[in-house]
Structures are given as C-alpha cells and as structure tokens.
Backbone as XML, in Angstrom:
<?xml version="1.0"?>
<chain id="A" units="angstrom">
  <residue number="1" name="THR">
    <atom name="N" x="9.913" y="8.402" z="6.473"/>
    <atom name="CA" x="8.667" y="8.021" z="5.821"/>
    <atom name="C" x="8.281" y="6.610" z="6.267"/>
  </residue>
  <residue number="2" name="TYR">
    <atom name="N" x="7.010" y="6.317" z="6.136"/>
    <atom name="CA" x="6.520" y="4.985" z="6.451"/>
    <atom name="C" x="5.312" y="4.693" z="5.570"/>
  </residue>
  <residue number="3" name="VAL">
    <atom name="N" x="4.957" y="3.411" z="5.487"/>
    <atom name="CA" x="3.857" y="2.967" z="4.642"/>
    <atom name="C" x="2.776" y="2.348" z="5.517"/>
  </residue>
  <residue number="4" name="VAL">
    <atom name="N" x="1.510" y="2.655" z="5.169"/>
    <atom name="CA" x="0.362" y="2.055" z="5.837"/>
    <atom name="C" x="-0.400" y="1.247" z="4.796"/>
  </residue>
  <residue number="5" name="LEU">
    <atom name="N" x="-0.699" y="-0.014" z="5.116"/>
    <atom name="CA" x="-1.494" y="-0.875" z="4.240"/>
    <atom name="C" x="-2.838" y="-1.108" z="4.903"/>
  </residue>
  <residue number="6" name="LYS">
    <atom name="N" x="-3.916" y="-0.912" z="4.128"/>
    <atom name="CA" x="-5.265" y="-1.119" z="4.650"/>
    <atom name="C" x="-6.023" y="-2.046" z="3.702"/>
  </residue>
  <residue number="7" name="VAL">
    <atom name="N" x="-6.543" y="-3.129" z="4.259"/>
    <atom name="CA" x="-7.353" y="-4.057" z="3.477"/>
    <atom name="C" x="-8.498" y="-4.527" z="4.366"/>
  </residue>
  <residue number="8" name="GLN">
    <atom name="N" x="-9.706" y="-4.419" z="3.834"/>
    <atom name="CA" x="-10.913" y="-4.715" z="4.600"/>
    <atom name="C" x="-10.841" y="-3.983" z="5.927"/>
  </residue>
  <residue number="9" name="ASN">
    <atom name="N" x="-10.952" y="-4.650" z="7.059"/>
    <atom name="CA" x="-10.878" y="-3.962" z="8.357"/>
    <atom name="C" x="-9.512" y="-4.109" z="9.008"/>
  </residue>
  <residue number="10" name="LEU">
    <atom name="N" x="-8.496" y="-4.432" z="8.205"/>
    <atom name="CA" x="-7.150" y="-4.639" z="8.731"/>
    <atom name="C" x="-6.231" y="-3.493" z="8.322"/>
  </residue>
  <residue number="11" name="LYS">
    <atom name="N" x="-5.263" y="-3.201" z="9.174"/>
    <atom name="CA" x="-4.311" y="-2.127" z="8.892"/>
    <atom name="C" x="-2.953" y="-2.544" z="9.435"/>
  </residue>
  <residue number="12" name="SER">
    <atom name="N" x="-1.905" y="-2.300" z="8.665"/>
    <atom name="CA" x="-0.554" y="-2.598" z="9.111"/>
    <atom name="C" x="0.374" y="-1.473" z="8.668"/>
  </residue>
  <residue number="13" name="THR">
    <atom name="N" x="1.400" y="-1.218" z="9.457"/>
    <atom name="CA" x="2.307" y="-0.097" z="9.212"/>
    <atom name="C" x="3.758" y="-0.569" z="9.246"/>
  </residue>
  <residue number="14" name="THR">
    <atom name="N" x="4.565" y="-0.005" z="8.340"/>
    <atom name="CA" x="6.004" y="-0.275" z="8.375"/>
    <atom name="C" x="6.635" y="0.596" z="9.456"/>
  </residue>
  <residue number="15" name="ILE">
    <atom name="N" x="7.876" y="0.309" z="9.757"/>
    <atom name="CA" x="8.637" y="1.218" z="10.608"/>
    <atom name="C" x="9.006" y="2.433" z="9.747"/>
  </residue>
  <residue number="16" name="ASP">
    <atom name="N" x="9.316" y="3.550" z="10.378"/>
    <atom name="CA" x="9.666" y="4.732" z="9.577"/>
    <atom name="C" x="11.152" y="4.711" z="9.243"/>
  </residue>
  <residue number="17" name="ARG">
    <atom name="N" x="11.457" y="5.189" z="8.034"/>
    <atom name="CA" x="12.824" y="5.240" z="7.508"/>
    <atom name="C" x="13.130" y="6.655" z="7.048"/>
  </residue>
  <residue number="18" name="ARG">
    <atom name="N" x="14.383" y="7.038" z="7.178"/>
    <atom name="CA" x="14.816" y="8.357" z="6.715"/>
    <atom name="C" x="15.452" y="8.250" z="5.347"/>
  </residue>
  <residue number="19" name="GLY">
    <atom name="N" x="15.569" y="9.404" z="4.663"/>
    <atom name="CA" x="16.263" y="9.461" z="3.392"/>
    <atom name="C" x="15.306" y="9.613" z="2.215"/>
  </residue>
  <residue number="20" name="SER">
    <atom name="N" x="15.889" y="9.903" z="1.055"/>
    <atom name="CA" x="15.072" y="10.131" z="-0.148"/>
    <atom name="C" x="14.705" y="8.830" z="-0.852"/>
  </residue>
  <residue number="21" name="ASP">
    <atom name="N" x="15.373" y="7.712" z="-0.530"/>
    <atom name="CA" x="15.070" y="6.406" z="-1.117"/>
    <atom name="C" x="14.926" y="5.363" z="-0.011"/>
  </residue>
  <residue number="22" name="PRO">
    <atom name="N" x="13.882" y="5.487" z="0.811"/>
    <atom name="CA" x="13.744" y="4.538" z="1.924"/>
    <atom name="C" x="13.447" y="3.131" z="1.421"/>
  </residue>
  <residue number="23" name="CYS">
    <atom name="N" x="13.908" y="2.137" z="2.157"/>
    <atom name="CA" x="13.672" y="0.733" z="1.822"/>
    <atom name="C" x="13.192" y="0.035" z="3.087"/>
  </residue>
  <residue number="24" name="TRP">
    <atom name="N" x="12.041" y="-0.610" z="3.002"/>
    <atom name="CA" x="11.471" y="-1.251" z="4.185"/>
    <atom name="C" x="11.721" y="-2.751" z="4.221"/>
  </residue>
  <residue number="25" name="GLU">
    <atom name="N" x="11.737" y="-3.413" z="3.082"/>
    <atom name="CA" x="11.969" y="-4.863" z="3.027"/>
    <atom name="C" x="11.133" y="-5.601" z="4.062"/>
  </residue>
  <residue number="26" name="GLN">
    <atom name="N" x="9.858" y="-5.231" z="4.162"/>
    <atom name="CA" x="8.954" y="-5.875" z="5.104"/>
    <atom name="C" x="7.912" y="-6.676" z="4.338"/>
  </residue>
  <residue number="27" name="ASP">
    <atom name="N" x="7.608" y="-7.850" z="4.861"/>
    <atom name="CA" x="6.558" y="-8.682" z="4.300"/>
    <atom name="C" x="5.310" y="-8.532" z="5.157"/>
  </residue>
  <residue number="28" name="PHE">
    <atom name="N" x="4.163" y="-8.489" z="4.487"/>
    <atom name="CA" x="2.887" y="-8.441" z="5.189"/>
    <atom name="C" x="2.006" y="-9.541" z="4.631"/>
  </residue>
  <residue number="29" name="MET">
    <atom name="N" x="1.326" y="-10.236" z="5.531"/>
    <atom name="CA" x="0.410" y="-11.271" z="5.098"/>
    <atom name="C" x="-0.928" y="-11.009" z="5.772"/>
  </residue>
  <residue number="30" name="PHE">
    <atom name="N" x="-1.971" y="-10.954" z="4.967"/>
    <atom name="CA" x="-3.312" y="-10.734" z="5.483"/>
    <atom name="C" x="-4.191" y="-11.915" z="5.094"/>
  </residue>
  <residue number="31" name="GLU">
    <atom name="N" x="-4.996" y="-12.404" z="6.024"/>
    <atom name="CA" x="-6.028" y="-13.385" z="5.699"/>
    <atom name="C" x="-7.308" y="-12.597" z="5.506"/>
  </residue>
  <residue number="32" name="ILE">
    <atom name="N" x="-7.806" y="-12.602" z="4.253"/>
    <atom name="CA" x="-8.951" y="-11.757" z="3.930"/>
    <atom name="C" x="-10.038" y="-12.567" z="3.250"/>
  </residue>
  <residue number="33" name="CYS">
    <atom name="N" x="-11.238" y="-12.012" z="3.215"/>
    <atom name="CA" x="-12.369" y="-12.635" z="2.526"/>
    <atom name="C" x="-12.198" y="-12.474" z="1.022"/>
  </residue>
  <residue number="34" name="ALA">
    <atom name="N" x="-12.700" y="-13.446" z="0.285"/>
    <atom name="CA" x="-12.576" y="-13.421" z="-1.175"/>
    <atom name="C" x="-13.406" y="-12.305" z="-1.804"/>
  </residue>
  <residue number="35" name="ASP">
    <atom name="N" x="-14.382" y="-11.778" z="-1.077"/>
    <atom name="CA" x="-15.235" y="-10.735" z="-1.659"/>
    <atom name="C" x="-14.648" y="-9.332" z="-1.508"/>
  </residue>
  <residue number="36" name="GLY">
    <atom name="N" x="-13.414" y="-9.227" z="-1.046"/>
    <atom name="CA" x="-12.774" y="-7.924" z="-0.892"/>
    <atom name="C" x="-12.567" y="-7.234" z="-2.231"/>
  </residue>
  <residue number="37" name="LYS">
    <atom name="N" x="-12.688" y="-5.941" z="-2.248"/>
    <atom name="CA" x="-12.561" y="-5.183" z="-3.490"/>
    <atom name="C" x="-11.116" y="-4.792" z="-3.795"/>
  </residue>
  <residue number="38" name="GLY">
    <atom name="N" x="-10.341" y="-4.480" z="-2.774"/>
    <atom name="CA" x="-8.971" y="-4.060" z="-2.998"/>
    <atom name="C" x="-8.318" y="-3.617" z="-1.707"/>
  </residue>
  <residue number="39" name="PHE">
    <atom name="N" x="-7.116" y="-3.054" z="-1.840"/>
    <atom name="CA" x="-6.452" y="-2.540" z="-0.653"/>
    <atom name="C" x="-5.780" y="-1.211" z="-0.967"/>
  </residue>
  <residue number="40" name="LEU">
    <atom name="N" x="-5.583" y="-0.433" z="0.088"/>
    <atom name="CA" x="-5.048" y="0.912" z="-0.022"/>
    <atom name="C" x="-3.634" y="0.937" z="0.546"/>
  </residue>
  <residue number="41" name="VAL">
    <atom name="N" x="-2.728" y="1.569" z="-0.195"/>
    <atom name="CA" x="-1.351" y="1.780" z="0.239"/>
    <atom name="C" x="-1.178" y="3.284" z="0.445"/>
  </residue>
  <residue number="42" name="GLU">
    <atom name="N" x="-0.710" y="3.690" z="1.602"/>
    <atom name="CA" x="-0.482" y="5.105" z="1.891"/>
    <atom name="C" x="0.985" y="5.318" z="2.250"/>
  </residue>
  <residue number="43" name="LEU">
    <atom name="N" x="1.593" y="6.353" z="1.695"/>
    <atom name="CA" x="2.962" y="6.730" z="2.026"/>
    <atom name="C" x="2.896" y="8.010" z="2.854"/>
  </residue>
  <residue number="44" name="TRP">
    <atom name="N" x="3.478" y="7.974" z="4.035"/>
    <atom name="CA" x="3.421" y="9.088" z="4.979"/>
    <atom name="C" x="4.811" y="9.610" z="5.301"/>
  </residue>
  <residue number="45" name="LYS">
    <atom name="N" x="4.882" y="10.902" z="5.563"/>
    <atom name="CA" x="6.112" y="11.552" z="6.026"/>
    <atom name="C" x="5.912" y="11.911" z="7.494"/>
  </residue>
  <residue number="46" name="LYS">
    <atom name="N" x="6.832" y="11.440" z="8.333"/>
    <atom name="CA" x="6.762" y="11.702" z="9.767"/>
    <atom name="C" x="7.066" y="13.174" z="10.016"/>
  </residue>
  <residue number="47" name="GLY">
    <atom name="N" x="6.241" y="13.821" z="10.811"/>
    <atom name="CA" x="6.441" y="15.222" z="11.127"/>
    <atom name="C" x="6.712" y="15.444" z="12.601"/>
  </residue>
  <residue number="48" name="LEU">
    <atom name="N" x="7.138" y="16.640" z="12.925"/>
    <atom name="CA" x="7.432" y="16.969" z="14.311"/>
    <atom name="C" x="6.152" y="16.999" z="15.145"/>
  </residue>
  <residue number="49" name="LEU">
    <atom name="N" x="5.106" y="17.642" z="14.619"/>
    <atom name="CA" x="3.834" y="17.720" z="15.330"/>
    <atom name="C" x="2.796" y="16.755" z="14.772"/>
  </residue>
  <residue number="50" name="TRP">
    <atom name="N" x="2.760" y="16.628" z="13.447"/>
    <atom name="CA" x="1.818" y="15.702" z="12.810"/>
    <atom name="C" x="2.432" y="15.158" z="11.541"/>
  </residue>
  <residue number="51" name="ASP">
    <atom name="N" x="1.941" y="14.025" z="11.101"/>
    <atom name="CA" x="2.438" y="13.376" z="9.885"/>
    <atom name="C" x="1.650" y="13.878" z="8.681"/>
  </residue>
  <residue number="52" name="SER">
    <atom name="N" x="2.288" y="13.884" z="7.518"/>
    <atom name="CA" x="1.600" y="14.313" z="6.292"/>
    <atom name="C" x="1.662" y="13.196" z="5.257"/>
  </residue>
  <residue number="53" name="ILE">
    <atom name="N" x="0.591" y="13.063" z="4.508"/>
    <atom name="CA" x="0.507" y="12.001" z="3.512"/>
    <atom name="C" x="1.196" y="12.453" z="2.223"/>
  </residue>
  <residue number="54" name="LEU">
    <atom name="N" x="2.025" y="11.581" z="1.654"/>
    <atom name="CA" x="2.743" y="11.889" z="0.417"/>
    <atom name="C" x="2.043" y="11.312" z="-0.808"/>
  </residue>
  <residue number="55" name="GLY">
    <atom name="N" x="1.264" y="10.245" z="-0.606"/>
    <atom name="CA" x="0.563" y="9.651" z="-1.732"/>
    <atom name="C" x="-0.198" y="8.402" z="-1.325"/>
  </residue>
  <residue number="56" name="VAL">
    <atom name="N" x="-1.173" y="8.042" z="-2.166"/>
    <atom name="CA" x="-2.003" y="6.867" z="-1.928"/>
    <atom name="C" x="-2.107" y="6.049" z="-3.210"/>
  </residue>
  <residue number="57" name="LEU">
    <atom name="N" x="-2.417" y="4.784" z="-3.040"/>
    <atom name="CA" x="-2.568" y="3.884" z="-4.181"/>
    <atom name="C" x="-3.625" y="2.848" z="-3.844"/>
  </residue>
  <residue number="58" name="TRP">
    <atom name="N" x="-4.591" y="2.655" z="-4.735"/>
    <atom name="CA" x="-5.621" y="1.626" z="-4.589"/>
    <atom name="C" x="-5.293" y="0.495" z="-5.552"/>
  </residue>
  <residue number="59" name="ILE">
    <atom name="N" x="-5.155" y="-0.719" z="-5.019"/>
    <atom name="CA" x="-4.887" y="-1.888" z="-5.855"/>
    <atom name="C" x="-6.083" y="-2.826" z="-5.766"/>
  </residue>
  <residue number="60" name="PRO">
    <atom name="N" x="-6.836" y="-2.988" z="-6.859"/>
    <atom name="CA" x="-7.976" y="-3.925" z="-6.842"/>
    <atom name="C" x="-7.484" y="-5.359" z="-6.680"/>
  </residue>
  <residue number="61" name="LEU">
    <atom name="N" x="-8.144" y="-6.128" z="-5.814"/>
    <atom name="CA" x="-7.738" y="-7.513" z="-5.590"/>
    <atom name="C" x="-7.886" y="-8.355" z="-6.860"/>
  </residue>
  <residue number="62" name="ALA">
    <atom name="N" x="-8.790" y="-7.959" z="-7.753"/>
    <atom name="CA" x="-8.986" y="-8.705" z="-9.004"/>
    <atom name="C" x="-7.745" y="-8.666" z="-9.891"/>
  </residue>
  <residue number="63" name="THR">
    <atom name="N" x="-6.852" y="-7.696" z="-9.678"/>
    <atom name="CA" x="-5.644" y="-7.581" z="-10.500"/>
    <atom name="C" x="-4.445" y="-8.306" z="-9.888"/>
  </residue>
  <residue number="64" name="VAL">
    <atom name="N" x="-4.606" y="-8.813" z="-8.660"/>
    <atom name="CA" x="-3.505" y="-9.481" z="-7.963"/>
    <atom name="C" x="-3.454" y="-10.945" z="-8.388"/>
  </residue>
  <residue number="65" name="GLU">
    <atom name="N" x="-2.260" y="-11.422" z="-8.750"/>
    <atom name="CA" x="-2.090" y="-12.798" z="-9.206"/>
    <atom name="C" x="-1.595" y="-13.691" z="-8.076"/>
  </residue>
  <residue number="66" name="TYR">
    <atom name="N" x="-1.729" y="-14.994" z="-8.285"/>
    <atom name="CA" x="-1.212" y="-15.982" z="-7.336"/>
    <atom name="C" x="0.253" y="-16.250" z="-7.638"/>
  </residue>
  <residue number="67" name="ALA">
    <atom name="N" x="1.033" y="-16.519" z="-6.591"/>
    <atom name="CA" x="2.450" y="-16.841" z="-6.761"/>
    <atom name="C" x="2.889" y="-17.746" z="-5.620"/>
  </residue>
  <residue number="68" name="THR">
    <atom name="N" x="3.978" y="-18.457" z="-5.838"/>
    <atom name="CA" x="4.525" y="-19.328" z="-4.798"/>
    <atom name="C" x="5.721" y="-18.683" z="-4.099"/>
  </residue>
  <residue number="69" name="ASP">
    <atom name="N" x="6.275" y="-17.636" z="-4.700"/>
    <atom name="CA" x="7.447" y="-16.999" z="-4.124"/>
    <atom name="C" x="7.487" y="-15.525" z="-4.516"/>
  </residue>
  <residue number="70" name="GLU">
    <atom name="N" x="8.338" y="-14.783" z="-3.866"/>
    <atom name="CA" x="8.488" y="-13.358" z="-4.164"/>
    <atom name="C" x="8.988" y="-13.154" z="-5.583"/>
  </residue>
  <residue number="71" name="GLY">
    <atom name="N" x="8.613" y="-12.031" z="-6.159"/>
    <atom name="CA" x="9.078" y="-11.673" z="-7.489"/>
    <atom name="C" x="9.864" y="-10.380" z="-7.428"/>
  </residue>
  <residue number="72" name="PRO">
    <atom name="N" x="10.147" y="-9.786" z="-8.594"/>
    <atom name="CA" x="10.914" y="-8.542" z="-8.622"/>
    <atom name="C" x="10.092" y="-7.328" z="-8.189"/>
  </residue>
  <residue number="73" name="GLY">
    <atom name="N" x="8.778" y="-7.459" z="-8.190"/>
    <atom name="CA" x="7.915" y="-6.335" z="-7.843"/>
    <atom name="C" x="7.690" y="-5.414" z="-9.016"/>
  </residue>
  <residue number="74" name="SER">
    <atom name="N" x="6.877" y="-4.400" z="-8.810"/>
    <atom name="CA" x="6.557" y="-3.406" z="-9.837"/>
    <atom name="C" x="6.554" y="-2.026" z="-9.203"/>
  </residue>
  <residue number="75" name="TRP">
    <atom name="N" x="6.942" y="-1.034" z="-10.004"/>
    <atom name="CA" x="6.890" y="0.352" z="-9.548"/>
    <atom name="C" x="5.484" y="0.880" z="-9.764"/>
  </residue>
  <residue number="76" name="TRP">
    <atom name="N" x="4.922" y="1.500" z="-8.744"/>
    <atom name="CA" x="3.576" y="2.064" z="-8.786"/>
    <atom name="C" x="3.665" y="3.562" z="-8.510"/>
  </residue>
  <residue number="77" name="THR">
    <atom name="N" x="2.978" y="4.352" z="-9.295"/>
    <atom name="CA" x="2.903" y="5.791" z="-9.056"/>
    <atom name="C" x="1.831" y="6.066" z="-8.013"/>
  </residue>
  <residue number="78" name="LEU">
    <atom name="N" x="2.182" y="6.847" z="-7.005"/>
    <atom name="CA" x="1.226" y="7.211" z="-5.965"/>
    <atom name="C" x="0.403" y="8.411" z="-6.416"/>
  </residue>
  <residue number="79" name="ASN">
    <atom name="N" x="-0.808" y="8.491" z="-5.921"/>
    <atom name="CA" x="-1.735" y="9.563" z="-6.272"/>
    <atom name="C" x="-2.048" y="10.407" z="-5.044"/>
  </residue>
  <residue number="80" name="SER">
    <atom name="N" x="-2.682" y="11.539" z="-5.284"/>
    <atom name="CA" x="-2.987" y="12.438" z="-4.170"/>
    <atom name="C" x="-4.450" y="12.385" z="-3.730"/>
  </residue>
  <residue number="81" name="GLU">
    <atom name="N" x="-5.302" y="11.715" z="-4.513"/>
    <atom name="CA" x="-6.732" y="11.691" z="-4.182"/>
    <atom name="C" x="-7.285" y="10.279" z="-4.215"/>
  </residue>
  <residue number="82" name="VAL">
    <atom name="N" x="-8.213" y="10.014" z="-3.293"/>
    <atom name="CA" x="-8.923" y="8.737" z="-3.254"/>
    <atom name="C" x="-10.299" y="8.942" z="-3.883"/>
  </residue>
  <residue number="83" name="ILE">
    <atom name="N" x="-10.685" y="8.043" z="-4.784"/>
    <atom name="CA" x="-12.002" y="8.084" z="-5.416"/>
    <atom name="C" x="-12.936" y="7.183" z="-4.621"/>
  </residue>
  <residue number="84" name="LYS">
    <atom name="N" x="-14.058" y="7.747" z="-4.159"/>
    <atom name="CA" x="-15.011" y="6.973" z="-3.363"/>
    <atom name="C" x="-16.389" y="7.007" z="-4.003"/>
  </residue>
  <residue number="85" name="ASN">
    <atom name="N" x="-17.129" y="5.941" z="-3.781"/>
    <atom name="CA" x="-18.540" y="5.869" z="-4.132"/>
    <atom name="C" x="-19.253" y="5.625" z="-2.818"/>
  </residue>
  <residue number="86" name="GLY">
    <atom name="N" x="-19.741" y="6.677" z="-2.189"/>
    <atom name="CA" x="-20.259" y="6.579" z="-0.831"/>
    <atom name="C" x="-19.089" y="6.361" z="0.106"/>
  </residue>
  <residue number="87" name="SER">
    <atom name="N" x="-19.114" y="5.262" z="0.846"/>
    <atom name="CA" x="-18.001" y="4.952" z="1.740"/>
    <atom name="C" x="-17.028" y="3.951" z="1.121"/>
  </residue>
  <residue number="88" name="GLU">
    <atom name="N" x="-17.340" y="3.441" z="-0.083"/>
    <atom name="CA" x="-16.500" y="2.452" z="-0.759"/>
    <atom name="C" x="-15.407" y="3.124" z="-1.594"/>
  </residue>
  <residue number="89" name="ILE">
    <atom name="N" x="-14.175" y="2.694" z="-1.419"/>
    <atom name="CA" x="-13.074" y="3.203" z="-2.234"/>
    <atom name="C" x="-13.102" y="2.491" z="-3.584"/>
  </residue>
  <residue number="90" name="GLU">
    <atom name="N" x="-12.982" y="3.266" z="-4.658"/>
    <atom name="CA" x="-12.998" y="2.704" z="-6.005"/>
    <atom name="C" x="-11.680" y="2.887" z="-6.739"/>
  </residue>
  <residue number="91" name="GLY">
    <atom name="N" x="-10.804" y="3.729" z="-6.218"/>
    <atom name="CA" x="-9.530" y="3.968" z="-6.886"/>
    <atom name="C" x="-8.858" y="5.213" z="-6.354"/>
  </residue>
  <residue number="92" name="THR">
    <atom name="N" x="-7.794" y="5.619" z="-7.053"/>
    <atom name="CA" x="-7.082" y="6.844" z="-6.720"/>
    <atom name="C" x="-6.821" y="7.607" z="-8.010"/>
  </residue>
  <residue number="93" name="LYS">
    <atom name="N" x="-6.595" y="8.915" z="-7.890"/>
    <atom name="CA" x="-6.330" y="9.742" z="-9.069"/>
    <atom name="C" x="-5.387" y="10.871" z="-8.715"/>
  </residue>
  <residue number="94" name="THR">
    <atom name="N" x="-4.978" y="11.602" z="-9.706"/>
    <atom name="CA" x="-4.064" y="12.732" z="-9.616"/>
    <atom name="C" x="-2.672" y="12.280" z="-9.154"/>
  </residue>
  <residue number="95" name="PRO">
    <atom name="N" x="-1.858" y="11.815" z="-10.104"/>
    <atom name="CA" x="-0.511" y="11.311" z="-9.778"/>
    <atom name="C" x="0.364" y="12.347" z="-9.079"/>
  </residue>
  <residue number="96" name="THR">
    <atom name="N" x="1.186" y="11.848" z="-8.161"/>
    <atom name="CA" x="2.189" y="12.671" z="-7.487"/>
    <atom name="C" x="3.546" y="12.349" z="-8.124"/>
  </residue>
  <residue number="97" name="SER">
    <atom name="N" x="4.586" y="12.919" z="-7.608"/>
    <atom name="CA" x="5.937" y="12.616" z="-8.107"/>
    <atom name="C" x="6.543" y="11.416" z="-7.383"/>
  </residue>
  <residue number="98" name="HIS">
    <atom name="N" x="5.780" y="10.784" z="-6.499"/>
    <atom name="CA" x="6.284" y="9.676" z="-5.698"/>
    <atom name="C" x="5.897" y="8.330" z="-6.300"/>
  </residue>
  <residue number="99" name="GLU">
    <atom name="N" x="6.834" y="7.377" z="-6.236"/>
    <atom name="CA" x="6.583" y="6.005" z="-6.671"/>
    <atom name="C" x="7.004" y="5.064" z="-5.552"/>
  </residue>
  <residue number="100" name="ILE">
    <atom name="N" x="6.422" y="3.857" z="-5.589"/>
    <atom name="CA" x="6.766" y="2.848" z="-4.595"/>
    <atom name="C" x="6.907" y="1.501" z="-5.295"/>
  </residue>
  <residue number="101" name="LEU">
    <atom name="N" x="7.909" y="0.741" z="-4.886"/>
    <atom name="CA" x="8.150" y="-0.586" z="-5.441"/>
    <atom name="C" x="7.483" y="-1.610" z="-4.530"/>
  </residue>
  <residue number="102" name="LEU">
    <atom name="N" x="6.497" y="-2.340" z="-5.092"/>
    <atom name="CA" x="5.755" y="-3.338" z="-4.324"/>
    <atom name="C" x="5.740" y="-4.658" z="-5.063"/>
  </residue>
  <residue number="103" name="ASP">
    <atom name="N" x="5.839" y="-5.734" z="-4.313"/>
    <atom name="CA" x="5.633" y="-7.074" z="-4.846"/>
    <atom name="C" x="4.352" y="-7.584" z="-4.207"/>
  </residue>
  <residue number="104" name="VAL">
    <atom name="N" x="3.270" y="-7.591" z="-4.972"/>
    <atom name="CA" x="1.944" y="-7.921" z="-4.459"/>
    <atom name="C" x="1.483" y="-9.235" z="-5.079"/>
  </residue>
  <residue number="105" name="TYR">
    <atom name="N" x="1.112" y="-10.202" z="-4.236"/>
    <atom name="CA" x="0.602" y="-11.471" z="-4.765"/>
    <atom name="C" x="-0.212" y="-12.198" z="-3.701"/>
  </residue>
  <residue number="106" name="PHE">
    <atom name="N" x="-1.098" y="-13.102" z="-4.183"/>
    <atom name="CA" x="-1.799" y="-14.017" z="-3.303"/>
    <atom name="C" x="-0.902" y="-15.222" z="-3.100"/>
  </residue>
  <residue number="107" name="ALA">
    <atom name="N" x="-0.636" y="-15.575" z="-1.853"/>
    <atom name="CA" x="0.198" y="-16.740" z="-1.561"/>
    <atom name="C" x="-0.643" y="-17.998" z="-1.724"/>
  </residue>
  <residue number="108" name="LEU">
    <atom name="N" x="-0.098" y="-18.982" z="-2.401"/>
    <atom name="CA" x="-0.778" y="-20.264" z="-2.558"/>
    <atom name="C" x="-0.720" y="-21.027" z="-1.242"/>
  </residue>
  <residue number="109" name="PRO">
    <atom name="N" x="-1.768" y="-21.798" z="-0.929"/>
    <atom name="CA" x="-1.752" y="-22.574" z="0.324"/>
    <atom name="C" x="-0.608" y="-23.595" z="0.312"/>
  </residue>
  <residue number="110" name="PHE">
    <atom name="N" x="-0.099" y="-23.902" z="1.509"/>
    <atom name="CA" x="1.019" y="-24.852" z="1.619"/>
    <atom name="C" x="0.548" y="-26.260" z="1.342"/>
  </residue>
</chain>
C-alpha cells in the first residue's frame, strides 16, 4: 500500500509498503497559499496490473493547527467517496474499514 497527498496543485506519494499494518514514517512539507481549502489523502493498494484505492480523506486547512514539533498524531477513518461542488472538493463520505494515523500541522517559521 502507499499514500498519495494532494494539496492545491501539488501531489506527493509515499513509497509502497507490504503488510496489514504498513508504516511509512515519512514527512511531507508543502508551501501553499493561505487561501487553500484543504488537502486530500488517498490510500492505495498496489496491484499487478493496476492499483486500487482503499480510501480517501479530506482535511480542511481551517482545522489544521500550528505547531513547532511533531505530535502523537490522530487516527482518521478513510472514506470511499469524495464530495464535490463542481470541480471543488468539499469533503469525503461513506466510511471504510480503513484508518490512517496522521500528524498534520502548520510548521511555524524559523
């Protein structure tokens, strides 16, 4: 499995890991505009011919707090559907059985 993070016009992917409890321990830093609405987290399963999506999560940037260092993170339930208003993503719905542990924060300037 692997994770794809999408925010504004940026996209980043973890390396793929095997097993029922994969751990990526990867940090991602994005420089984004303050007017961004949120970011999308996708969990994918690597396939022989094609990959399949296991779940998605929309995190509004308005809910992200500032921090100076990493925290313990929070468990998030992944969903199977993305809610859109035209081309704008507004959220996700229909929970799956998959969860992901994420530590999400705005880094304070040095």
